[in-house]
mmCIF file of C-alpha atoms (C1' of nucleotides) in Angstrom:
data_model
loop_
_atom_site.group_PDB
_atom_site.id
_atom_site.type_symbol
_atom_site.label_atom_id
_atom_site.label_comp_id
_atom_site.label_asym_id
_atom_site.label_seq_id
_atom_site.Cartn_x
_atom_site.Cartn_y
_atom_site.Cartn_z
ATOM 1 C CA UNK A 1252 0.000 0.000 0.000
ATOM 2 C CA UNK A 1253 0.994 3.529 -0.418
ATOM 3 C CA UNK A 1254 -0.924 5.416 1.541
ATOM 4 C CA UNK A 1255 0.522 4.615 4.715
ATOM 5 C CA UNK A 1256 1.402 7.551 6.435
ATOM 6 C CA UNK A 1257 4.531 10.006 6.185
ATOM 7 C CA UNK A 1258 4.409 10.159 2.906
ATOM 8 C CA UNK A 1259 6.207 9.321 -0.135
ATOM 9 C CA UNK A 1260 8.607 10.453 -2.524
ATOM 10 C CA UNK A 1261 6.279 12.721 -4.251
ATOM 11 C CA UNK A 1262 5.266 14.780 -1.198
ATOM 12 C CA UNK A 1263 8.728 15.490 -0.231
ATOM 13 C CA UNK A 1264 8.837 16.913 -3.916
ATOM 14 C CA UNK A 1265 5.830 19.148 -3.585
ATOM 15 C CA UNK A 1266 6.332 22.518 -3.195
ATOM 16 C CA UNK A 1267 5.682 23.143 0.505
ATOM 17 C CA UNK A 1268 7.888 20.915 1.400
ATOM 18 C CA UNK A 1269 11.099 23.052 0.038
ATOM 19 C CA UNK A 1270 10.051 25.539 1.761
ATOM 20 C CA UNK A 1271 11.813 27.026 4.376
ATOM 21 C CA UNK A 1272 8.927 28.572 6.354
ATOM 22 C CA UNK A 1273 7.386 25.177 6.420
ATOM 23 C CA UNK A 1274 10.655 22.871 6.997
ATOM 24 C CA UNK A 1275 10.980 25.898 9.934
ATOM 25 C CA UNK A 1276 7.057 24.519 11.068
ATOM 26 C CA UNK A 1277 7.445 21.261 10.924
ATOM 27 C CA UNK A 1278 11.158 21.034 12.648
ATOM 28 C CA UNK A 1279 10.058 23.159 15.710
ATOM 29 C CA UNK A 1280 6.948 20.496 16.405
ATOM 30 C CA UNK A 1281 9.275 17.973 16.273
ATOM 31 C CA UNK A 1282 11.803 19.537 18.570
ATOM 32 C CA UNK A 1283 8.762 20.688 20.609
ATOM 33 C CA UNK A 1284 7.388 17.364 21.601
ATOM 34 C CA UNK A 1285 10.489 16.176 21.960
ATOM 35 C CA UNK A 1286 11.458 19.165 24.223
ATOM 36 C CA UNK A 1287 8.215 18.776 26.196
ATOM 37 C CA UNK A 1288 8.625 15.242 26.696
ATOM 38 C CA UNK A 1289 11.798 15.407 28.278
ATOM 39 C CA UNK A 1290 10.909 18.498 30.995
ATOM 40 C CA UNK A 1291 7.830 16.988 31.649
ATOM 41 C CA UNK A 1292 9.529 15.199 34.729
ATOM 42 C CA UNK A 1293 11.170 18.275 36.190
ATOM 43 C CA UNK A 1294 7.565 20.014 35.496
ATOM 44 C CA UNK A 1295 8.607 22.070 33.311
ATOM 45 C CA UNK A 1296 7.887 22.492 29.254
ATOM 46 C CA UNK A 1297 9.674 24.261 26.321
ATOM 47 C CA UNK A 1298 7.639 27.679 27.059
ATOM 48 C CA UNK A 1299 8.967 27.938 30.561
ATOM 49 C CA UNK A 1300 12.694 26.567 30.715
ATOM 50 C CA UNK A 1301 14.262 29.170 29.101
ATOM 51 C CA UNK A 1302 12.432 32.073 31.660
ATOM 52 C CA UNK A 1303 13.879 29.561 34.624
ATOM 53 C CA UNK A 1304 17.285 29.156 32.131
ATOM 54 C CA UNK A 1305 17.854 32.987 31.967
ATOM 55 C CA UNK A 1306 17.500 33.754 35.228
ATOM 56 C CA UNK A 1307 19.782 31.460 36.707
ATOM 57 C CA UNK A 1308 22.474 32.618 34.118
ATOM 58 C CA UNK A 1309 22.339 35.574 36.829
ATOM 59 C CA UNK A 1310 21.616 37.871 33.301
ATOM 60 C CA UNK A 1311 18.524 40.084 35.905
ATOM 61 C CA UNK A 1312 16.049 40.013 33.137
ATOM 62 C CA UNK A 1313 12.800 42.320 33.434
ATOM 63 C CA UNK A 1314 9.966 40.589 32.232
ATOM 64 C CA UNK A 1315 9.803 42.753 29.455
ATOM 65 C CA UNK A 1316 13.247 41.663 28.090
ATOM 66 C CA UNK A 1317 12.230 38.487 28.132
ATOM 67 C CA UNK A 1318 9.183 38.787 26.849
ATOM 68 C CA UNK A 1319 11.478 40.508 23.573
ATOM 69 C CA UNK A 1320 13.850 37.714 23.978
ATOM 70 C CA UNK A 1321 11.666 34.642 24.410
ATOM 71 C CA UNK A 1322 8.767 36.508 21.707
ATOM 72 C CA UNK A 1323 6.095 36.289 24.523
ATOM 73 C CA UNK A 1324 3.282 38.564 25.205
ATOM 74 C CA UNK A 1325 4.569 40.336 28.358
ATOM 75 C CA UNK A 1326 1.083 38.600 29.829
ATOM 76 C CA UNK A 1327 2.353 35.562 28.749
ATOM 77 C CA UNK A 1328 5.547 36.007 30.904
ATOM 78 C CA UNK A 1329 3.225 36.956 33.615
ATOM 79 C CA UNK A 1330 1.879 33.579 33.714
ATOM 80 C CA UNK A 1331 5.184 31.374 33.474
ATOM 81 C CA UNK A 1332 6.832 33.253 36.442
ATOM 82 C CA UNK A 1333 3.768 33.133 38.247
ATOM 83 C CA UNK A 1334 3.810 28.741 37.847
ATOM 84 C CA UNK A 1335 7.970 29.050 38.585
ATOM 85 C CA UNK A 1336 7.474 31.140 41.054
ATOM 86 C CA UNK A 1337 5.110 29.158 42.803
ATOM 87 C CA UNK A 1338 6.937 26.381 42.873
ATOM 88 C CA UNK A 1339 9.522 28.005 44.976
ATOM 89 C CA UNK A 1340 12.416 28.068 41.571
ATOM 90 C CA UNK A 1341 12.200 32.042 40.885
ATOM 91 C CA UNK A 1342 11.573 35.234 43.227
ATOM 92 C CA UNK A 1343 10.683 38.585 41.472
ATOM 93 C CA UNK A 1344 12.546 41.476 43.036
ATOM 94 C CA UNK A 1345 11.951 44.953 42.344
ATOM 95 C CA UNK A 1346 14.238 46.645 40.452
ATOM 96 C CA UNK A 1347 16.144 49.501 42.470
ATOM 97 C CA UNK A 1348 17.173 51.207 39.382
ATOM 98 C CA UNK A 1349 13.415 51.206 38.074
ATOM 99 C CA UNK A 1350 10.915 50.255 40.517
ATOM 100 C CA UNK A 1351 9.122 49.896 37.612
ATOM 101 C CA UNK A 1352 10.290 46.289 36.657
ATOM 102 C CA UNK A 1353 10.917 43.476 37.938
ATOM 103 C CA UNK A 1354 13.657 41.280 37.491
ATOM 104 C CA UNK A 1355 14.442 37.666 38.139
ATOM 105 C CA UNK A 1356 16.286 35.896 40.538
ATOM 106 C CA UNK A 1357 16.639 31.997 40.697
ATOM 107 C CA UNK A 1358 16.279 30.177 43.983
ATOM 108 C CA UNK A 1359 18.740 27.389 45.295
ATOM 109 C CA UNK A 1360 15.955 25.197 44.383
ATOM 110 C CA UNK A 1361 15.773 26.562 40.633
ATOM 111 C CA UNK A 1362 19.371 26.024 40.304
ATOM 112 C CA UNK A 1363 18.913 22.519 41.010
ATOM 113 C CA UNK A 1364 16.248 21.627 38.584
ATOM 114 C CA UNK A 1365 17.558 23.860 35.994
ATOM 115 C CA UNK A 1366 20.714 22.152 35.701
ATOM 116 C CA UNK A 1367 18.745 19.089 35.580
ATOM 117 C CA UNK A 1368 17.052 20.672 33.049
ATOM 118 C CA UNK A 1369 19.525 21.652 30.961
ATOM 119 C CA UNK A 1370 21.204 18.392 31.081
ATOM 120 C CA UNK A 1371 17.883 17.065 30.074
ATOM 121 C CA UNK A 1372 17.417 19.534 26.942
ATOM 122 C CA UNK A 1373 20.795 18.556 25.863
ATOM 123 C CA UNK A 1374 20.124 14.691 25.958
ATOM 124 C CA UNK A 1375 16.858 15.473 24.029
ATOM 125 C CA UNK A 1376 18.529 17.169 21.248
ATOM 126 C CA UNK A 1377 20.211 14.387 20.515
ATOM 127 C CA UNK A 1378 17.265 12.106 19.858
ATOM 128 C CA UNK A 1379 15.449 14.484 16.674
ATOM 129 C CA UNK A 1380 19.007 15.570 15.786
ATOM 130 C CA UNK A 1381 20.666 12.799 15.381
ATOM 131 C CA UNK A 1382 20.190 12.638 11.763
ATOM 132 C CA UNK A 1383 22.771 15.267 11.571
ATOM 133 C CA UNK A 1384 26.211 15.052 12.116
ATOM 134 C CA UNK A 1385 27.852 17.131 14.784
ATOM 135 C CA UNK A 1386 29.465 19.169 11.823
ATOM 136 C CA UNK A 1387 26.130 19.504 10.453
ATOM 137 C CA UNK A 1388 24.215 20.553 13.971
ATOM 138 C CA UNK A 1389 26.848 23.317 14.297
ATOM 139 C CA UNK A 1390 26.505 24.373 10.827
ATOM 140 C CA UNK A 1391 22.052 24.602 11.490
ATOM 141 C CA UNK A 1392 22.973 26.314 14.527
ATOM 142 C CA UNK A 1393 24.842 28.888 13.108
ATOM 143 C CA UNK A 1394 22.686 29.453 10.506
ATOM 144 C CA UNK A 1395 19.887 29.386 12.568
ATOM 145 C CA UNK A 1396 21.152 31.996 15.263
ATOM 146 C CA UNK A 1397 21.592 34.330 12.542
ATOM 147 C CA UNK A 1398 18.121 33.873 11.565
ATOM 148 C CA UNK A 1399 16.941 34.103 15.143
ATOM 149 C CA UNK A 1400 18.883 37.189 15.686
ATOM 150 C CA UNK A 1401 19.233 39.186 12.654
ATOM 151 C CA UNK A 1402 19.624 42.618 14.539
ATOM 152 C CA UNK A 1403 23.556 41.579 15.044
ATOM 153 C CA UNK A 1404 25.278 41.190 11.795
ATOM 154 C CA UNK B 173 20.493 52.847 28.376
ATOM 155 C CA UNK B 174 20.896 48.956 28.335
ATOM 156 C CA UNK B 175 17.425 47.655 28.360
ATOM 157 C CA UNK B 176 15.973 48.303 25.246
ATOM 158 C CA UNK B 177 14.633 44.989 23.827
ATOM 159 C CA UNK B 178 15.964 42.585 22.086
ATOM 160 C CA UNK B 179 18.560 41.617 24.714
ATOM 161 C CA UNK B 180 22.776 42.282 24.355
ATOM 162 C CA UNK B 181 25.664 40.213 23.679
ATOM 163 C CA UNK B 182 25.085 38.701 26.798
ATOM 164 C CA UNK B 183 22.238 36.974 26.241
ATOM 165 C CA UNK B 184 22.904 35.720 22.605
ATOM 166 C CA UNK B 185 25.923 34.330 24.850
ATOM 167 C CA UNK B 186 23.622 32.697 27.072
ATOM 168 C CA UNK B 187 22.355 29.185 27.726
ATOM 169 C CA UNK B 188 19.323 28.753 25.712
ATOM 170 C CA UNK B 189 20.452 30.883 23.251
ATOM 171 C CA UNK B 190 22.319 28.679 21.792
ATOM 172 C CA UNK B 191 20.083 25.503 21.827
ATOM 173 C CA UNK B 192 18.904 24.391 18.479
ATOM 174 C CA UNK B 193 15.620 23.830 19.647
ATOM 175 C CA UNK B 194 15.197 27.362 20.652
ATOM 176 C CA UNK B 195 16.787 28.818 17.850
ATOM 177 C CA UNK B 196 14.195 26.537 15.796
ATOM 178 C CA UNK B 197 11.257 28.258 18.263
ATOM 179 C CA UNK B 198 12.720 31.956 17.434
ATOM 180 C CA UNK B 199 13.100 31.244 13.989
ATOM 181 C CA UNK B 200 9.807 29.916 13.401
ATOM 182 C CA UNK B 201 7.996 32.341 15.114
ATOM 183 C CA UNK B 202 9.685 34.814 12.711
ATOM 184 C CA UNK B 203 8.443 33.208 9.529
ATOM 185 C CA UNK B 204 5.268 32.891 10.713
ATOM 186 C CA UNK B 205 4.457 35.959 11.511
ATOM 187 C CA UNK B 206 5.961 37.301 8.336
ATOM 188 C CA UNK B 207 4.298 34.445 6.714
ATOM 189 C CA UNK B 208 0.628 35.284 7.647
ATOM 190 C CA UNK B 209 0.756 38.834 7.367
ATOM 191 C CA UNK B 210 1.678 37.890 3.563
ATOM 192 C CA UNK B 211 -1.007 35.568 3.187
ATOM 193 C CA UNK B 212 -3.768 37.541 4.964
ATOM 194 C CA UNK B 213 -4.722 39.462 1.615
ATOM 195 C CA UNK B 214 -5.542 36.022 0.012
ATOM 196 C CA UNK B 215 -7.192 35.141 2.776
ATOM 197 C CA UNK B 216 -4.795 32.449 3.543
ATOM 198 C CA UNK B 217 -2.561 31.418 6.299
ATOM 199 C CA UNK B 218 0.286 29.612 7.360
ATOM 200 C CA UNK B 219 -1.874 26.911 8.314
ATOM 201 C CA UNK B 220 -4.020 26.681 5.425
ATOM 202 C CA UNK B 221 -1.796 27.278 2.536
ATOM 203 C CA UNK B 222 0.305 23.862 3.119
ATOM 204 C CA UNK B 223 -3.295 22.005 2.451
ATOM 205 C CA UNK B 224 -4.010 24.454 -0.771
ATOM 206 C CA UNK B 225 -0.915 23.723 -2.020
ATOM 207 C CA UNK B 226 -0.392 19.871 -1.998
ATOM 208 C CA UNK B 227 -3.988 19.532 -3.329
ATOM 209 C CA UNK B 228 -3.070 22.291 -6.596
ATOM 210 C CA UNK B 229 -0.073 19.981 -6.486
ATOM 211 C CA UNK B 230 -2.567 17.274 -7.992
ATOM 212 C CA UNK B 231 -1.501 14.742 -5.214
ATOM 213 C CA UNK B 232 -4.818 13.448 -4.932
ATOM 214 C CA UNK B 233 -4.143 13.844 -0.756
ATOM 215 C CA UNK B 234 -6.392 12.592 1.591
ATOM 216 C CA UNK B 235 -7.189 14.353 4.878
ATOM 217 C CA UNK B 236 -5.666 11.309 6.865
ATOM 218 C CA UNK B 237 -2.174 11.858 4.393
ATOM 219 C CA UNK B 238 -2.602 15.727 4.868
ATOM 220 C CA UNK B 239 -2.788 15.524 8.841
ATOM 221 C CA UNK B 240 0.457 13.145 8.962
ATOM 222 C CA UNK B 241 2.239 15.565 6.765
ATOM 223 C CA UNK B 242 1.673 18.337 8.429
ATOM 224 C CA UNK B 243 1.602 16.799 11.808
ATOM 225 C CA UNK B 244 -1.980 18.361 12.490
ATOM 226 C CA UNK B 245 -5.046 16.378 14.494
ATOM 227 C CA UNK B 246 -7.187 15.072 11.739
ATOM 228 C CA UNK B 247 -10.046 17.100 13.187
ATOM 229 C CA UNK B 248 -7.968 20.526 12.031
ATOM 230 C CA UNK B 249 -7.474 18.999 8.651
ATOM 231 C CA UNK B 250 -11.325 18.910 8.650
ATOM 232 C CA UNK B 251 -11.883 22.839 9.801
ATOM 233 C CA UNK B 252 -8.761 23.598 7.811
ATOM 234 C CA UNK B 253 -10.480 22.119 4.244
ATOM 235 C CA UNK B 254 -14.380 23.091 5.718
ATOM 236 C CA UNK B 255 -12.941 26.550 5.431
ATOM 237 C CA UNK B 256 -11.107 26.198 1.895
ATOM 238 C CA UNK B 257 -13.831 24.574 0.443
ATOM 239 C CA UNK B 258 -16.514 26.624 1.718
ATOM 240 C CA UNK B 259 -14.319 29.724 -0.328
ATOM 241 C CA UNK B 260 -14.423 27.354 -2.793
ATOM 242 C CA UNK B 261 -11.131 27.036 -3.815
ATOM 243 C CA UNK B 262 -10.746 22.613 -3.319
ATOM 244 C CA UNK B 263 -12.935 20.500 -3.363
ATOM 245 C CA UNK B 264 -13.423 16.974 -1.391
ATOM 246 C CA UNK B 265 -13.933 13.742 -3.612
ATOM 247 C CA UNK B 266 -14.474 10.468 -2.386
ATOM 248 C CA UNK B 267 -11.766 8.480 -3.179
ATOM 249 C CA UNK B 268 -13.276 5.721 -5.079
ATOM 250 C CA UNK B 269 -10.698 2.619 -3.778
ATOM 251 C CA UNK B 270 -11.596 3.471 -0.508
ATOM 252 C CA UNK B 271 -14.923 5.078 -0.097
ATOM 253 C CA UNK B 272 -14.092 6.087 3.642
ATOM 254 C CA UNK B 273 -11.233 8.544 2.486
ATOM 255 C CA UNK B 274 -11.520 11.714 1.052
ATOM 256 C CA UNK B 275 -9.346 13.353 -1.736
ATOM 257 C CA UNK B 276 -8.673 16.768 -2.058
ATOM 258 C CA UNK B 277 -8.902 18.084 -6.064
ATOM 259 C CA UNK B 278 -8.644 22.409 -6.416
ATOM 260 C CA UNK B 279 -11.122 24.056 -8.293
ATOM 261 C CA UNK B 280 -10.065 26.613 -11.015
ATOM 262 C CA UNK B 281 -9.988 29.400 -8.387
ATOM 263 C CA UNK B 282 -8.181 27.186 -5.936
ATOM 264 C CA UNK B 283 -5.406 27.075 -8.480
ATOM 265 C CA UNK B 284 -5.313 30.551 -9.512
ATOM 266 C CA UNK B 285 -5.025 32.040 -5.820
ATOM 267 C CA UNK B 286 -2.521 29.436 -4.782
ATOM 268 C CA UNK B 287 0.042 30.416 -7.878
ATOM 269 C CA UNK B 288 -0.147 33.951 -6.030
ATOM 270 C CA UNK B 289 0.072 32.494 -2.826
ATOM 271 C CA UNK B 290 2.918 30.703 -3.659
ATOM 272 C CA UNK B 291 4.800 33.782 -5.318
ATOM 273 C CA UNK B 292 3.685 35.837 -1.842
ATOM 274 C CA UNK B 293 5.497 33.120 0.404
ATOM 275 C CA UNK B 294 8.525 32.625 -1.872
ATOM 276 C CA UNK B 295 8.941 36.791 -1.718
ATOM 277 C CA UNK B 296 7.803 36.373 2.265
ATOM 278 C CA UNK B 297 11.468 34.203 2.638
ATOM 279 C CA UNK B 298 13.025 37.324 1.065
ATOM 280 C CA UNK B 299 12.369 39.444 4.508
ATOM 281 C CA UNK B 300 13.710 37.606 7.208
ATOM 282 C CA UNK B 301 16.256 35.233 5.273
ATOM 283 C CA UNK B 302 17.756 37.868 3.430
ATOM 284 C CA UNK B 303 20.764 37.906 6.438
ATOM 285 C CA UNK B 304 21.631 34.997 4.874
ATOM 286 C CA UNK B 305 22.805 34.627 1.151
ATOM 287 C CA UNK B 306 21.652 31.912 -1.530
ATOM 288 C CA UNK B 307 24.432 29.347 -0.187
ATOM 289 C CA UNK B 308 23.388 29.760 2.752
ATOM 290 C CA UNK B 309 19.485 28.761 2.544
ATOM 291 C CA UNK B 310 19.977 26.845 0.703
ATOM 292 C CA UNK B 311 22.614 24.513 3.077
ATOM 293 C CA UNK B 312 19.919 25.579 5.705
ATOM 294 C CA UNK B 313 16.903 24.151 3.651
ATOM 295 C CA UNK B 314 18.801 20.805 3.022
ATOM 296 C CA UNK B 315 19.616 20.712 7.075
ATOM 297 C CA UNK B 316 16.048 21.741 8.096
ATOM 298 C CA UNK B 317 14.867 19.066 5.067
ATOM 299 C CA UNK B 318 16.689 16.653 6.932
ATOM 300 C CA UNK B 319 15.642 16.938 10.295
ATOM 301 C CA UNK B 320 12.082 17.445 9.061
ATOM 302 C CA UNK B 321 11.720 14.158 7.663
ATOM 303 C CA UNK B 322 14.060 12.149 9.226
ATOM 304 C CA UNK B 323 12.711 8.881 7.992
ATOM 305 C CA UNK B 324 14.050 9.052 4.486
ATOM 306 C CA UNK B 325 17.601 8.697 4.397
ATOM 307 C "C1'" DT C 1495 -19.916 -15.800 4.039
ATOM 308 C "C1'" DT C 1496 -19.975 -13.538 8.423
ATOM 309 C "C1'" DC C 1497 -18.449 -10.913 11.891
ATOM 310 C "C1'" DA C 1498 -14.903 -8.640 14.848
ATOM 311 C "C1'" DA C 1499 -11.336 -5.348 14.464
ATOM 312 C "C1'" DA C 1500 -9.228 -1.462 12.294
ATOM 313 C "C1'" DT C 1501 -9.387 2.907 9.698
ATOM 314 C "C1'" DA C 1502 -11.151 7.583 7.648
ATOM 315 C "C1'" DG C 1503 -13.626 11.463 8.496
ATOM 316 C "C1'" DT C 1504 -16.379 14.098 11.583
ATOM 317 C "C1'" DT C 1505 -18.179 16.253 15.822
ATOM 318 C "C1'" DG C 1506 -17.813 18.170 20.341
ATOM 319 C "C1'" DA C 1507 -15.602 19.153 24.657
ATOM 320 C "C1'" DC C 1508 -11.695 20.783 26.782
ATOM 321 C "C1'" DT C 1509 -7.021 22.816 27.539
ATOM 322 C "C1'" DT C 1510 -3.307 25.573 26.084
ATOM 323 C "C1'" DT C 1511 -1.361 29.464 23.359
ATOM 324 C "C1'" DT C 1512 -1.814 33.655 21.356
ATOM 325 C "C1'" DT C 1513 -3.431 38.241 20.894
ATOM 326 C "C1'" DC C 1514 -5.343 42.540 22.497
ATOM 327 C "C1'" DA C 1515 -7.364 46.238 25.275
ATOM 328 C "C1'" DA C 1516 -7.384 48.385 29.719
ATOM 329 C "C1'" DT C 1517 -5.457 49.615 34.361
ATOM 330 C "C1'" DG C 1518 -2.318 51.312 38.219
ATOM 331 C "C1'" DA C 1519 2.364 52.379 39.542
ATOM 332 C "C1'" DA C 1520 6.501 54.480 38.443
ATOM 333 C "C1'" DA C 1521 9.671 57.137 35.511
ATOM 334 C "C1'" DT C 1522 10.697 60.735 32.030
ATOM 335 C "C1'" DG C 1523 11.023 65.104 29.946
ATOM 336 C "C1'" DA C 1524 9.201 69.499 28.596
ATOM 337 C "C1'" DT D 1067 4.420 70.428 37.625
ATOM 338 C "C1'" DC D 1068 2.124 67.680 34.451
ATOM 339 C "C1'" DA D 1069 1.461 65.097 30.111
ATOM 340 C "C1'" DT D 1070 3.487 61.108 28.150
ATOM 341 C "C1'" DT D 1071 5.628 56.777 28.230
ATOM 342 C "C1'" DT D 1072 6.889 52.320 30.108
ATOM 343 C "C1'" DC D 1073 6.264 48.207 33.110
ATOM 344 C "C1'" DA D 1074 3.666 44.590 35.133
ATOM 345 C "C1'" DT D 1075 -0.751 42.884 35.552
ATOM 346 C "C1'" DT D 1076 -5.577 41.541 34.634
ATOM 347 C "C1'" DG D 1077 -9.231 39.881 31.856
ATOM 348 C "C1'" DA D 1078 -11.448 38.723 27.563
ATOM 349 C "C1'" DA D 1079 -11.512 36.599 23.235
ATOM 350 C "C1'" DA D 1080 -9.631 34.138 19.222
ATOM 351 C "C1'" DA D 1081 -6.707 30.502 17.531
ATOM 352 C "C1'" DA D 1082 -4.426 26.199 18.033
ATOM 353 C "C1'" DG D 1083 -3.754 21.705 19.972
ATOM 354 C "C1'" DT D 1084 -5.525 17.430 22.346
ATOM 355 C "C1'" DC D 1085 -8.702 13.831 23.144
ATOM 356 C "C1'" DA D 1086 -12.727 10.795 23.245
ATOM 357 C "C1'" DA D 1087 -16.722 9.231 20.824
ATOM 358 C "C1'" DC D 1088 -19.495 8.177 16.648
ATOM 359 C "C1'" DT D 1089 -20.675 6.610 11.668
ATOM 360 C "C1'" DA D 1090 -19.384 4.548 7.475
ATOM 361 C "C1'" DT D 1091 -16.343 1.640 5.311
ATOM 362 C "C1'" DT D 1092 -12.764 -1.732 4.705
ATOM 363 C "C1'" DT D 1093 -10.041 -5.715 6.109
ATOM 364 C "C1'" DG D 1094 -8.982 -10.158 7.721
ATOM 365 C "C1'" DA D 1095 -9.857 -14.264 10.162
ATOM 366 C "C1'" DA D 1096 -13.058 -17.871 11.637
#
DNA sequence: TTCAAATAGTTGACTTTTTCAATGAAATGA
DNA sequence: TCATTTCATTGAAAAAGTCAACTATTTGAA
């Protein structure tokens, strides 16, 4: 039978499928349940590891900077802190310099399950990415961090 | 002043920055945003454009074929193609080997506003790829192709 | 043949993500 | 001083993703 399910020759022929908007799609929901998977343990997921990951690389982010960096609605960063915060891994201080803002501070705790974590995002990028070569992961990488960040030349 | 928006050296330096899978995130959420705002005028999106397009590519695909593809829950494939159809640009035909599938066929119109489509997404890339040169998309559309569908050797 | 099991499409409920408008507190600059 | 802007927050609404159940149809084994 053909029709079984991912699809045959032809499809990856068709013209959606060379493009790089949807290669970009489909990738990221691989990664993404991948990603999910593997947090899922430390109870954590893809949308809130990298506001717990930022904050314990001691960088003070606002919520506002990471809502630029992580693409979030600032409500949306609202909502993560308030689950990491909760669970005892983040604290919000008040930022002397603008008591506007708030930025964030990891707790002993959130040290410990975010090197856990990263260890665990690591391990997981193995499994979808293994199809590539470590030459080849460092060359997407590159090219991709360009494309992430195209304010830097 | 420092905090601006989209973050400093130091964070590009930082943890997550520099994991693929949130460089895919980043990236992605780029080219779709750029992506819809091209389709919008055809009233299209990033979501429904894929389906136009391997139907005008007179693969015969059936909604079960479409949903593994594009890694969507059949039951968006049907709101996805209720919507299409219902603008009247495909149409569903029951596929006559197996009468409990569905085959998706484009109607004249169907095939006329996807060639513009298609020309609208192929200028979209322009935008946010253009910090990278031909070479360069293209090794990053073999990479992405790669990881995308990592069944096929 | 007959009938149980599997599959395709569909519907509906439910959760999560995303997007947007509005608000109060604090900072900025004329 | 006072209008404007920015930050965090809230709440609502739209979009997207997940899941279970149902009908029609096919498949395969008894």
């Amino acid at each position: 039978m053909t029709g079984n399910g991912d699809a045959g020759a032809a499809w990856r022929a068709s013209s959606v499928a060379n493009d790089l908007s949807f290669l970009l799609a489909r990738s990221n929901a691989l990664s993404l349940s991948a990603g999910n998977a593997v947090l899922r343990p430390l109870g954590l997921k893809v949308r809130s590891y990298p506001v717990l990951a930022l904050a314990c690389d001691d960088l003070r982010p606002t919520q506002r900077e990471l809502a630029d960096f992580l693409r979030l609605d600032p409500s949306q960063v609202v909502a993560l802190i308030d689950d990491l915060e909760g669970r005892g891994l983040v604290e919000r201080r008040t930022d002397e310099r603008d008591r506007r803002s708030k930025v964030l501070v990891p707790t002993e705790e959130g040290r410990r399950v975010c090197a856990r974590a990263r260890e665990a995002v690591r391990a997981a990028e193995e499994a979808p990415f293994t199809v590539l070569d470590r030459a080849e992961r460092e060359m997407l990488t590159a090219l991709l961090g360009r494309l992430a960040f195209p304010s830097e030349g």
